[in-house]
Amino acid sequence: MLRLGRMAVGASGATHYCALRPVRGESGRLVELQTDQLFNNYIPVLLASIVGFILVLSALIGSRLLAPFSQDREKSTTYECGMLPLRRTSTNVGMRFYLYAILFVIFDVEAVFIFPWALSFVGIGPMAYWTMVIFIAILALGLGYAWKKGALQWR
Amino acid sequence: MTSELFGADLNPWVDAIVRLLMWVGFMTVVAMGLIYLERKVLARFMARIGPQKTGPMGLLQSVADALKLIGKEDLRPRNADPWTFELGPYLVFIPIFMSFLAIPLVFDWHIRLFELGLLYFVAISSINLVGWVMAGWGSDNRYAMLGALRAVAQGISYELPLVLSLVAVAIFNQTLNLEEMILFQGQTPNILWQPLAFMIFFVAALAEMNRPPFDIPVGESEVVGGPFVEYSGIRWSMFFLGEYTALFIMALLASVVFLGGWAWPLGEELGRWWQVILMTVKTSAFIFLVFWVRASMPRLRIDQLMAFSWKVLLPLTFAQVLVNGLVLAYEWDYWVSRVALGVAGLAGIVLLYAIIDRSVRRPRPRPAPVAQSEAVTA
């Protein structure tokens, strides 16, 4: 059983809807996960994306109704410190941004691996910990290599 | 299946909509209040008075601003890409709006408690970078493009320290459920035993929110507002609303994860209004700290910014994760482990300070001076 009385979710199946969580048995292990509860839990996520969209949309519609609109050739030019823009913005992107992006992908994938490990290594024994140490050490070597090569230096 | 809200049994869909609408109202009020408060607090730091003419003590300033912004002409440059330009504000605002769902305000006041609440927050809140890129790229403006690229470089660099400092706390508490995290801190808040993680979280959160001193993507003196250059009127204010909502949510997350939420220091069995007061005090303190930093720090250069994240914060965060893991893997005693973690965290903070101090004191490389005679002849 969990700690707070009102949030308690027992094996009896009497669940408190607002505090949905996997049902835990006496030993504290996960014994059952009801799929309709899992789905209900994520209803607000779906709805929030819709509500957020409607919120922005209604603000824009309100502005469309209230604000003045006039077409003007000069007004719709790109801002460029008072000068006329020469051509469309070049979409060339500096190489350094790619370097950081690739490094980020590597380390973000690592973070994804750390999340499940973080909740499950306790109680298995020190071996589970040292495995992760080796995993992080390998990536740290990579970071050290990038550092040595000057990839972390902003040029 | 029904759910209970204010003593009424509701269909889960209705329940979700009611809660979300309450959040919409709450968010609008809080964002407007924060804009007013920031102006007042900053004014005090600069020995000014701040807004005072609109309403009593200038309280209606944000309302007046909102009305003005709705009534302003909404321009779109001729060369702008219509789809990315129009959808940019949506993609900036909606993820921030959604990231609130997982956060427990006080006991039983939340939209939903996810078992993986922290992971949900981390996953959702980083989507808004896509919106920044769309805004910057769609505007077809050089400043906007540069600002968007900077925003992404900064966002992804500080994402890692932010996520990993939260993971460090999750390891310490052995849960990703934010309510369980609060219950874990019934006696002592996490900040006592994880001071380094809090420091890293604070710095990375400032950077993620593009708050000064990390406001490089929107630096007015360099890229004249960054991705928002071409936005005006209500469309621009969507970015602004998102920024202050993000600040509020980040402060809530900090008070839940590090400062003990509604449980510490008065215990879990308190009345609801005490919990509201506790959360308000903790959240306000965090927000005030953010304003304070804005008032006292100059903006960083981009090379300093990137180096600080990759060379200082990231290794320190890994160290924090590994130290937490070590203490838990060998199942040290309750107090021994806590004191060890606290001391290790303080040592980390001292190290952080030493690194910053050293780099601040190091003389900056200056460009070689042009010889007088050469300058004259050229």
Coordinates of C-alpha atoms in Angstrom, one line a residue:
Chain A
M1 CA 0.0 0.0 0.0
L2 CA 1.1 3.5 -0.6
R3 CA 1.6 6.0 2.1
L4 CA -1.2 8.4 2.0
G5 CA -4.6 7.1 3.0
R6 CA -6.6 9.0 0.4
M7 CA -4.3 8.2 -2.4
A8 CA -4.1 4.6 -1.6
V9 CA -4.8 2.2 -4.4
G10 CA -5.4 -1.3 -3.1
A11 CA -5.4 -4.6 -4.8
S12 CA -9.2 -4.6 -4.3
G13 CA -9.5 -2.5 -7.4
A14 CA -11.1 0.4 -5.7
T15 CA -9.0 3.1 -7.3
H16 CA -8.9 6.8 -6.7
Y17 CA -9.3 8.2 -10.1
C18 CA -7.3 11.4 -9.7
A19 CA -4.3 9.7 -8.4
L20 CA -4.0 7.0 -11.0
R21 CA -1.0 4.8 -10.6
P22 CA -0.1 1.2 -11.2
V23 CA -1.8 -1.0 -8.6
R24 CA 0.8 -2.3 -6.1
G25 CA 0.4 -5.4 -4.1
E26 CA 1.5 -6.1 -0.5
S27 CA 5.1 -6.5 -1.5
G28 CA 5.1 -3.2 -3.3
R29 CA 5.7 -4.8 -6.6
L30 CA 3.7 -4.0 -9.6
V31 CA 1.0 -6.6 -9.9
E32 CA -1.6 -5.2 -12.2
L33 CA -2.0 -2.3 -14.6
Q34 CA -5.4 -1.5 -15.9
T35 CA -5.2 -0.3 -19.4
D36 CA -8.4 1.8 -19.4
Q37 CA -7.0 3.7 -16.4
L38 CA -3.7 4.2 -18.2
F39 CA -5.7 5.6 -21.2
N40 CA -7.8 7.9 -19.0
N41 CA -4.7 9.2 -17.4
Y42 CA -3.5 10.5 -20.8
I43 CA -6.9 12.0 -21.9
P44 CA -5.8 15.5 -20.6
V45 CA -2.6 15.3 -22.7
L46 CA -4.7 14.9 -25.8
L47 CA -7.1 17.5 -24.7
A48 CA -4.4 20.0 -23.6
S49 CA -2.9 20.1 -27.1
I50 CA -6.4 20.9 -28.5
V51 CA -7.2 23.5 -25.8
G52 CA -3.8 25.1 -26.2
F53 CA -4.4 25.3 -30.0
I54 CA -7.8 26.8 -29.5
L55 CA -6.3 29.3 -27.0
V56 CA -3.8 30.7 -29.5
L57 CA -6.3 30.5 -32.3
S58 CA -8.9 32.5 -30.4
A59 CA -6.4 35.2 -29.5
L60 CA -5.4 35.5 -33.2
I61 CA -9.1 35.6 -34.2
G62 CA -9.8 38.3 -31.6
S63 CA -6.9 40.3 -32.9
R64 CA -8.2 39.8 -36.5
L65 CA -11.6 41.2 -35.5
L66 CA -10.3 44.1 -33.5
A67 CA -7.1 45.2 -35.1
P68 CA -6.8 47.4 -38.1
F69 CA -5.4 45.8 -41.3
S70 CA -4.0 47.6 -44.3
Q71 CA -1.8 46.3 -47.1
D72 CA 1.2 48.3 -47.9
R73 CA 4.2 47.3 -50.0
E74 CA 6.7 49.1 -47.8
K75 CA 5.2 47.8 -44.6
S76 CA 5.5 44.2 -45.5
T77 CA 9.2 44.3 -46.3
T78 CA 11.6 42.4 -44.0
Y79 CA 13.1 44.4 -41.2
E80 CA 16.8 45.0 -41.9
C81 CA 17.9 48.1 -39.9
G82 CA 16.1 50.5 -42.2
M83 CA 17.7 49.2 -45.4
L84 CA 15.9 47.2 -48.1
P85 CA 16.8 43.5 -47.8
L86 CA 19.1 42.4 -50.6
R87 CA 17.8 38.9 -51.1
R88 CA 16.1 36.1 -49.3
T89 CA 17.8 35.0 -46.1
S90 CA 20.5 32.4 -46.9
T91 CA 19.8 29.2 -45.1
N92 CA 23.4 28.3 -44.7
V93 CA 24.0 27.2 -41.2
G94 CA 27.4 27.3 -39.5
M95 CA 29.2 24.0 -39.1
R96 CA 29.6 24.4 -35.3
F97 CA 25.8 24.1 -34.8
Y98 CA 25.9 20.6 -36.4
L99 CA 28.8 19.5 -34.1
Y100 CA 26.8 20.5 -31.0
A101 CA 23.7 18.9 -32.4
I102 CA 25.4 15.6 -33.0
L103 CA 27.0 15.7 -29.5
F104 CA 23.5 16.4 -28.1
V105 CA 21.9 13.5 -29.8
I106 CA 24.5 11.1 -28.4
F107 CA 24.1 12.4 -24.8
D108 CA 20.4 12.7 -25.0
V109 CA 20.2 9.0 -26.0
E110 CA 22.3 8.3 -23.0
A111 CA 19.9 10.2 -20.8
V112 CA 17.1 8.0 -22.2
F113 CA 19.1 5.0 -21.0
I114 CA 19.8 6.5 -17.6
F115 CA 16.1 7.1 -16.9
P116 CA 15.0 3.4 -16.6
W117 CA 18.3 2.5 -14.9
A118 CA 17.7 5.2 -12.3
L119 CA 14.6 3.6 -11.0
S120 CA 15.7 0.0 -11.1
F121 CA 19.3 -0.5 -10.1
V122 CA 18.7 -0.4 -6.3
G123 CA 18.4 -3.8 -4.8
I124 CA 19.9 -5.7 -7.7
G125 CA 23.4 -5.2 -6.3
P126 CA 26.5 -3.1 -7.0
M127 CA 26.9 -4.8 -10.4
A128 CA 24.0 -2.8 -11.9
Y129 CA 25.8 0.3 -10.7
W130 CA 29.2 -0.5 -12.1
T131 CA 27.7 -1.4 -15.5
M132 CA 26.3 2.1 -15.7
V133 CA 29.6 3.6 -14.6
I134 CA 31.3 1.8 -17.5
F135 CA 28.6 3.1 -19.9
I136 CA 29.0 6.7 -18.7
A137 CA 32.8 6.3 -18.8
I138 CA 32.7 5.3 -22.4
L139 CA 30.6 8.4 -23.3
A140 CA 32.9 10.6 -21.1
L141 CA 35.8 9.3 -23.2
G142 CA 33.9 10.5 -26.2
L143 CA 33.3 13.9 -24.6
G144 CA 37.0 14.1 -23.7
Y145 CA 37.9 13.3 -27.3
A146 CA 35.6 16.0 -28.6
W147 CA 37.0 18.4 -26.1
K148 CA 40.6 17.6 -27.1
K149 CA 39.8 18.0 -30.8
G150 CA 38.4 21.4 -30.0
A151 CA 34.8 20.5 -31.0
L152 CA 33.5 22.2 -27.9
Q153 CA 35.3 25.4 -28.7
W154 CA 33.0 28.0 -30.2
R155 CA 34.8 29.4 -33.3
Chain B
M1 CA -15.5 5.0 -14.9
T2 CA -16.1 8.3 -13.2
S3 CA -13.9 10.7 -11.4
E4 CA -14.5 13.0 -8.5
L5 CA -14.1 16.8 -8.7
F6 CA -15.5 19.1 -6.1
G7 CA -17.6 16.2 -4.8
A8 CA -19.2 15.6 -8.2
D9 CA -18.8 12.4 -10.2
L10 CA -17.7 13.3 -13.7
N11 CA -16.9 11.5 -16.9
P12 CA -13.1 11.4 -17.4
W13 CA -13.4 13.6 -20.5
V14 CA -15.5 16.2 -18.8
D15 CA -13.3 16.1 -15.8
A16 CA -10.2 16.7 -17.9
I17 CA -11.8 19.6 -19.8
V18 CA -12.9 21.3 -16.5
R19 CA -9.4 21.0 -15.1
L20 CA -7.8 22.3 -18.2
L21 CA -10.2 25.3 -18.4
M22 CA -9.3 26.1 -14.8
W23 CA -5.7 25.9 -15.7
V24 CA -6.3 28.3 -18.7
G25 CA -7.8 30.9 -16.4
F26 CA -5.1 30.4 -13.7
M27 CA -2.3 30.6 -16.2
T28 CA -3.5 33.9 -17.7
V29 CA -3.8 35.5 -14.4
V30 CA -0.4 34.2 -13.2
A31 CA 1.3 35.3 -16.4
M32 CA -0.1 38.8 -16.3
G33 CA 0.8 39.0 -12.6
L34 CA 4.3 37.9 -13.3
I35 CA 4.8 40.5 -16.0
Y36 CA 3.6 43.2 -13.6
L37 CA 5.8 41.8 -10.8
E38 CA 8.9 41.6 -12.9
R39 CA 8.5 45.2 -13.9
K40 CA 8.0 46.2 -10.3
V41 CA 10.9 44.1 -8.9
L42 CA 13.3 45.2 -11.7
A43 CA 12.3 48.8 -11.1
R44 CA 13.1 48.5 -7.4
F45 CA 16.5 47.0 -8.2
M46 CA 17.2 49.9 -10.5
A47 CA 15.9 52.5 -8.0
R48 CA 12.9 53.3 -10.0
I49 CA 9.2 53.0 -9.1
G50 CA 7.9 51.0 -12.1
P51 CA 4.4 51.0 -13.4
Q52 CA 2.1 53.1 -11.3
K53 CA -0.4 55.0 -13.4
T54 CA -2.7 52.2 -14.6
G55 CA -5.0 51.2 -11.8
P56 CA -4.0 51.2 -8.1
M57 CA -0.2 50.8 -7.9
G58 CA -0.1 50.1 -11.6
L59 CA -1.9 46.7 -11.1
L60 CA -3.8 47.0 -14.3
Q61 CA -0.7 47.5 -16.4
S62 CA -0.7 44.0 -17.8
V63 CA -4.4 44.2 -18.7
A64 CA -3.8 47.5 -20.5
D65 CA -0.9 45.9 -22.3
A66 CA -3.0 42.9 -23.3
L67 CA -5.8 45.1 -24.7
K68 CA -3.2 47.1 -26.6
L69 CA -1.6 44.0 -28.1
I70 CA -5.0 42.6 -29.3
G71 CA -5.7 45.9 -31.0
K72 CA -2.4 46.1 -32.8
E73 CA -2.0 45.4 -36.4
D74 CA -0.6 41.9 -37.0
L75 CA 2.0 42.1 -39.7
R76 CA 3.4 39.3 -41.9
P77 CA 6.4 40.1 -44.1
R78 CA 5.9 39.5 -47.8
N79 CA 8.8 37.0 -48.0
A80 CA 7.8 35.1 -44.9
D81 CA 6.9 31.4 -45.3
P82 CA 3.2 31.4 -44.4
W83 CA 3.0 28.0 -42.7
T84 CA 6.1 28.1 -40.5
F85 CA 5.5 31.8 -39.7
E86 CA 1.9 31.2 -38.6
L87 CA 2.5 27.9 -36.8
G88 CA 5.6 29.1 -34.9
P89 CA 3.7 30.7 -32.0
Y90 CA 1.5 27.6 -31.6
L91 CA 4.5 25.3 -31.3
V92 CA 6.2 27.6 -28.8
F93 CA 3.1 28.0 -26.6
I94 CA 1.3 24.6 -26.7
P95 CA 4.2 22.4 -25.2
I96 CA 4.6 24.9 -22.4
F97 CA 0.9 24.8 -21.8
M98 CA 1.0 21.0 -21.8
S99 CA 4.0 20.7 -19.5
F100 CA 1.9 21.9 -16.6
L101 CA -0.3 18.7 -16.6
A102 CA 2.1 16.6 -14.6
I103 CA 2.7 19.1 -11.8
P104 CA 1.0 18.7 -8.4
L105 CA 0.1 22.1 -6.9
V106 CA -1.0 21.0 -3.5
F107 CA -2.3 17.7 -2.2
D108 CA -4.9 16.4 -4.6
W109 CA -4.8 19.6 -6.7
H110 CA -3.4 18.7 -10.1
I111 CA -4.6 17.9 -13.5
R112 CA -3.1 14.4 -13.6
L113 CA -0.5 12.5 -11.7
F114 CA 1.6 10.5 -14.0
E115 CA 3.7 7.7 -12.7
L116 CA 6.4 9.1 -15.0
G117 CA 5.6 12.7 -14.3
L118 CA 9.2 14.0 -14.5
L119 CA 9.9 12.2 -17.7
Y120 CA 6.7 13.6 -19.2
F121 CA 7.7 17.1 -18.2
V122 CA 11.2 16.8 -19.6
A123 CA 9.8 15.3 -22.8
I124 CA 7.1 17.8 -23.5
S125 CA 8.8 21.0 -22.4
S126 CA 11.6 20.7 -24.8
I127 CA 9.4 20.6 -27.9
N128 CA 9.0 24.3 -28.0
L129 CA 12.5 24.7 -29.5
V130 CA 10.9 23.5 -32.8
G131 CA 8.6 26.5 -32.6
W132 CA 11.6 28.8 -32.2
V133 CA 13.2 27.4 -35.3
M134 CA 10.0 27.7 -37.2
A135 CA 9.5 31.3 -36.1
G136 CA 13.1 32.2 -37.0
W137 CA 13.2 30.3 -40.3
G138 CA 9.7 31.3 -41.4
S139 CA 10.3 35.1 -40.8
D140 CA 12.9 35.2 -43.6
N141 CA 14.9 37.6 -41.7
R142 CA 18.6 37.3 -40.9
Y143 CA 18.3 38.4 -37.3
A144 CA 15.5 36.0 -36.8
M145 CA 17.4 33.1 -38.3
L146 CA 20.5 33.8 -36.2
G147 CA 18.4 34.1 -33.1
A148 CA 16.7 30.8 -33.8
L149 CA 20.0 29.0 -34.4
R150 CA 21.3 30.4 -31.1
A151 CA 18.2 29.4 -29.3
V152 CA 18.5 25.8 -30.5
A153 CA 22.2 25.6 -29.7
Q154 CA 21.6 27.0 -26.3
G155 CA 18.5 24.9 -25.7
I156 CA 20.0 21.6 -26.6
S157 CA 23.2 22.3 -24.7
Y158 CA 21.4 23.1 -21.4
E159 CA 18.8 20.4 -21.9
L160 CA 21.4 17.8 -20.8
P161 CA 22.4 19.3 -17.5
L162 CA 18.7 20.1 -16.7
V163 CA 17.5 16.6 -17.4
L164 CA 20.5 14.9 -15.7
S165 CA 20.2 17.0 -12.6
L166 CA 16.5 16.0 -12.4
V167 CA 17.6 12.4 -12.9
A168 CA 20.0 12.7 -10.1
V169 CA 17.2 13.7 -7.8
A170 CA 15.1 10.9 -9.2
I171 CA 17.8 8.4 -8.3
F172 CA 18.0 9.8 -4.8
N173 CA 14.2 9.6 -4.4
Q174 CA 13.8 6.4 -6.4
T175 CA 10.7 7.7 -8.2
L176 CA 9.7 9.8 -11.2
N177 CA 6.2 10.5 -9.7
L178 CA 6.2 14.1 -8.5
E179 CA 3.7 13.4 -5.7
E180 CA 5.9 10.6 -4.4
M181 CA 8.8 12.9 -4.6
I182 CA 7.0 15.4 -2.4
L183 CA 6.1 12.7 0.1
F184 CA 9.8 11.6 0.2
Q185 CA 10.7 15.1 1.3
G186 CA 8.4 15.1 4.3
Q187 CA 11.3 15.7 6.8
T188 CA 14.0 17.3 4.8
P189 CA 13.9 18.9 1.3
N190 CA 16.0 17.5 -1.5
I191 CA 18.0 20.8 -1.8
L192 CA 19.8 20.0 1.5
W193 CA 21.2 16.7 0.2
Q194 CA 21.4 17.7 -3.5
P195 CA 22.7 21.3 -3.5
L196 CA 24.9 20.8 -6.6
A197 CA 21.9 19.3 -8.5
F198 CA 19.9 22.4 -7.5
M199 CA 22.5 24.8 -8.7
I200 CA 22.8 23.0 -12.0
F201 CA 19.1 22.9 -12.3
F202 CA 18.8 26.6 -11.6
V203 CA 21.4 27.6 -14.1
A204 CA 20.1 25.2 -16.8
A205 CA 16.5 26.3 -16.2
L206 CA 17.5 30.0 -16.7
A207 CA 19.1 29.0 -20.0
E208 CA 16.2 26.9 -21.1
M209 CA 13.8 29.8 -20.4
N210 CA 16.1 32.2 -22.2
R211 CA 16.2 34.4 -19.1
P212 CA 19.0 36.8 -18.6
P213 CA 22.0 36.2 -18.4
F214 CA 21.3 33.6 -21.0
D215 CA 19.1 35.7 -23.2
I216 CA 21.5 35.4 -26.1
P217 CA 18.8 34.2 -28.6
V218 CA 16.7 37.3 -28.0
G219 CA 19.5 39.8 -27.3
E220 CA 18.2 43.2 -28.3
S221 CA 21.6 44.7 -28.9
E222 CA 22.8 41.8 -31.1
V223 CA 19.9 40.2 -32.9
V224 CA 17.2 42.8 -32.2
G225 CA 14.8 40.3 -30.5
G226 CA 15.9 37.2 -32.3
P227 CA 13.1 35.0 -33.7
F228 CA 10.4 37.5 -32.8
V229 CA 11.7 40.4 -35.0
E230 CA 9.0 40.0 -37.5
Y231 CA 6.2 39.2 -35.1
S232 CA 3.9 41.9 -33.8
G233 CA 0.7 42.4 -31.9
I234 CA -1.1 39.4 -30.4
R235 CA 1.2 36.9 -32.3
W236 CA 4.2 38.3 -30.5
S237 CA 2.4 38.3 -27.2
M238 CA 1.9 34.5 -27.5
F239 CA 5.7 34.1 -27.2
F240 CA 5.6 36.4 -24.2
L241 CA 2.8 34.5 -22.5
G242 CA 4.7 31.3 -23.1
E243 CA 7.8 32.7 -21.6
Y244 CA 6.1 33.7 -18.4
T245 CA 4.1 30.5 -18.2
A246 CA 7.3 28.6 -18.6
L247 CA 8.9 30.6 -15.7
F248 CA 5.9 29.8 -13.5
I249 CA 6.0 26.1 -14.3
M250 CA 9.7 25.9 -13.9
A251 CA 9.4 27.5 -10.4
L252 CA 6.7 25.1 -9.5
L253 CA 8.8 22.2 -10.6
A254 CA 11.8 23.5 -8.6
S255 CA 9.7 23.8 -5.5
V256 CA 8.2 20.3 -6.0
V257 CA 11.5 18.6 -6.8
F258 CA 14.0 20.5 -4.7
L259 CA 12.2 22.5 -2.0
G260 CA 9.8 19.9 -0.7
G261 CA 6.6 21.0 -2.4
W262 CA 3.7 21.2 0.0
A263 CA 5.0 18.7 2.5
W264 CA 8.1 20.4 3.9
P265 CA 8.5 21.9 6.5
L266 CA 5.0 21.6 8.0
G267 CA 4.4 17.9 7.3
E268 CA 1.9 16.2 5.1
E269 CA -1.2 16.3 7.3
L270 CA -1.8 20.0 7.1
G271 CA -4.9 21.7 5.9
R272 CA -5.0 22.6 2.2
W273 CA -4.6 26.3 2.7
W274 CA -1.3 25.9 4.6
Q275 CA -0.1 23.9 1.6
V276 CA -1.2 26.6 -0.8
I277 CA 0.7 29.2 1.3
L278 CA 3.8 26.9 1.4
M279 CA 3.8 26.4 -2.4
T280 CA 3.2 30.1 -3.0
V281 CA 6.1 31.1 -0.8
K282 CA 8.5 28.6 -2.4
T283 CA 7.4 29.4 -6.0
S284 CA 7.7 33.1 -5.4
A285 CA 11.1 32.7 -3.8
F286 CA 12.3 30.9 -6.9
I287 CA 10.8 33.5 -9.2
F288 CA 12.3 36.3 -7.2
L289 CA 15.7 34.7 -7.5
V290 CA 15.3 34.6 -11.3
F291 CA 14.4 38.3 -11.4
W292 CA 17.3 39.0 -9.1
V293 CA 19.7 37.3 -11.4
R294 CA 18.3 39.3 -14.3
A295 CA 18.9 42.5 -12.4
S296 CA 22.5 41.7 -11.5
M297 CA 24.1 39.8 -14.3
P298 CA 25.3 41.0 -17.7
R299 CA 24.6 38.8 -20.7
L300 CA 27.1 36.1 -21.5
R301 CA 28.9 35.7 -24.8
I302 CA 27.9 32.7 -26.9
D303 CA 31.3 31.0 -26.6
Q304 CA 31.2 31.3 -22.8
L305 CA 27.6 30.0 -22.8
M306 CA 28.4 26.9 -24.8
A307 CA 31.7 26.2 -22.9
F308 CA 30.0 26.5 -19.6
S309 CA 27.4 23.9 -20.5
W310 CA 29.6 21.3 -22.1
K311 CA 32.8 21.7 -20.2
V312 CA 31.6 22.5 -16.7
L313 CA 28.0 21.6 -16.1
L314 CA 27.8 18.3 -18.0
P315 CA 30.8 16.6 -16.3
L316 CA 29.6 17.9 -12.9
T317 CA 26.1 16.5 -13.6
F318 CA 27.5 13.1 -14.5
A319 CA 29.5 13.2 -11.3
Q320 CA 26.4 13.9 -9.3
V321 CA 24.5 11.1 -11.0
L322 CA 27.3 8.6 -10.3
V323 CA 27.8 9.7 -6.6
N324 CA 24.0 9.3 -6.0
G325 CA 24.1 5.9 -7.6
L326 CA 27.1 4.8 -5.5
V327 CA 25.4 5.8 -2.3
L328 CA 22.2 4.0 -3.2
A329 CA 23.8 0.9 -4.8
Y330 CA 25.7 0.1 -1.6
E331 CA 22.6 0.9 0.5
W332 CA 24.3 3.2 3.0
D333 CA 22.6 4.2 6.2
Y334 CA 19.9 6.8 6.1
W335 CA 21.9 9.6 7.7
V336 CA 25.3 8.5 6.5
S337 CA 24.2 8.6 2.9
R338 CA 22.4 11.9 3.3
V339 CA 25.4 13.7 5.0
A340 CA 27.8 12.2 2.5
L341 CA 25.6 13.4 -0.4
G342 CA 25.3 16.9 1.1
V343 CA 29.0 17.2 1.7
A344 CA 29.7 15.9 -1.9
G345 CA 27.2 18.4 -3.2
L346 CA 28.8 21.3 -1.3
A347 CA 32.2 20.2 -2.6
G348 CA 30.8 20.3 -6.1
I349 CA 29.5 23.8 -5.6
V350 CA 32.9 25.0 -4.3
L351 CA 34.4 23.4 -7.4
L352 CA 31.9 25.1 -9.7
Y353 CA 32.7 28.4 -8.0
A354 CA 36.4 27.9 -8.4
I355 CA 36.1 27.1 -12.1
I356 CA 33.9 30.2 -12.7
D357 CA 36.3 32.3 -10.6
R358 CA 39.3 31.1 -12.5
S359 CA 37.8 31.7 -15.9
V360 CA 36.6 35.2 -14.9
R361 CA 40.1 36.1 -13.6
R362 CA 41.9 34.8 -16.7
P363 CA 43.0 37.7 -18.9
R364 CA 40.9 37.9 -22.1
P365 CA 42.8 37.4 -25.3
R366 CA 42.8 40.7 -27.1
P367 CA 43.2 41.2 -30.8
A368 CA 46.7 42.2 -31.7
P369 CA 46.9 46.0 -31.8
V370 CA 47.5 47.5 -35.3
A371 CA 50.8 49.3 -35.4
Q372 CA 50.5 53.1 -35.5
S373 CA 52.5 53.5 -38.7
E374 CA 50.6 50.7 -40.5
A375 CA 47.3 52.3 -39.5
V376 CA 48.3 55.6 -40.9
T377 CA 49.7 54.3 -44.2
A378 CA 46.6 52.1 -44.7

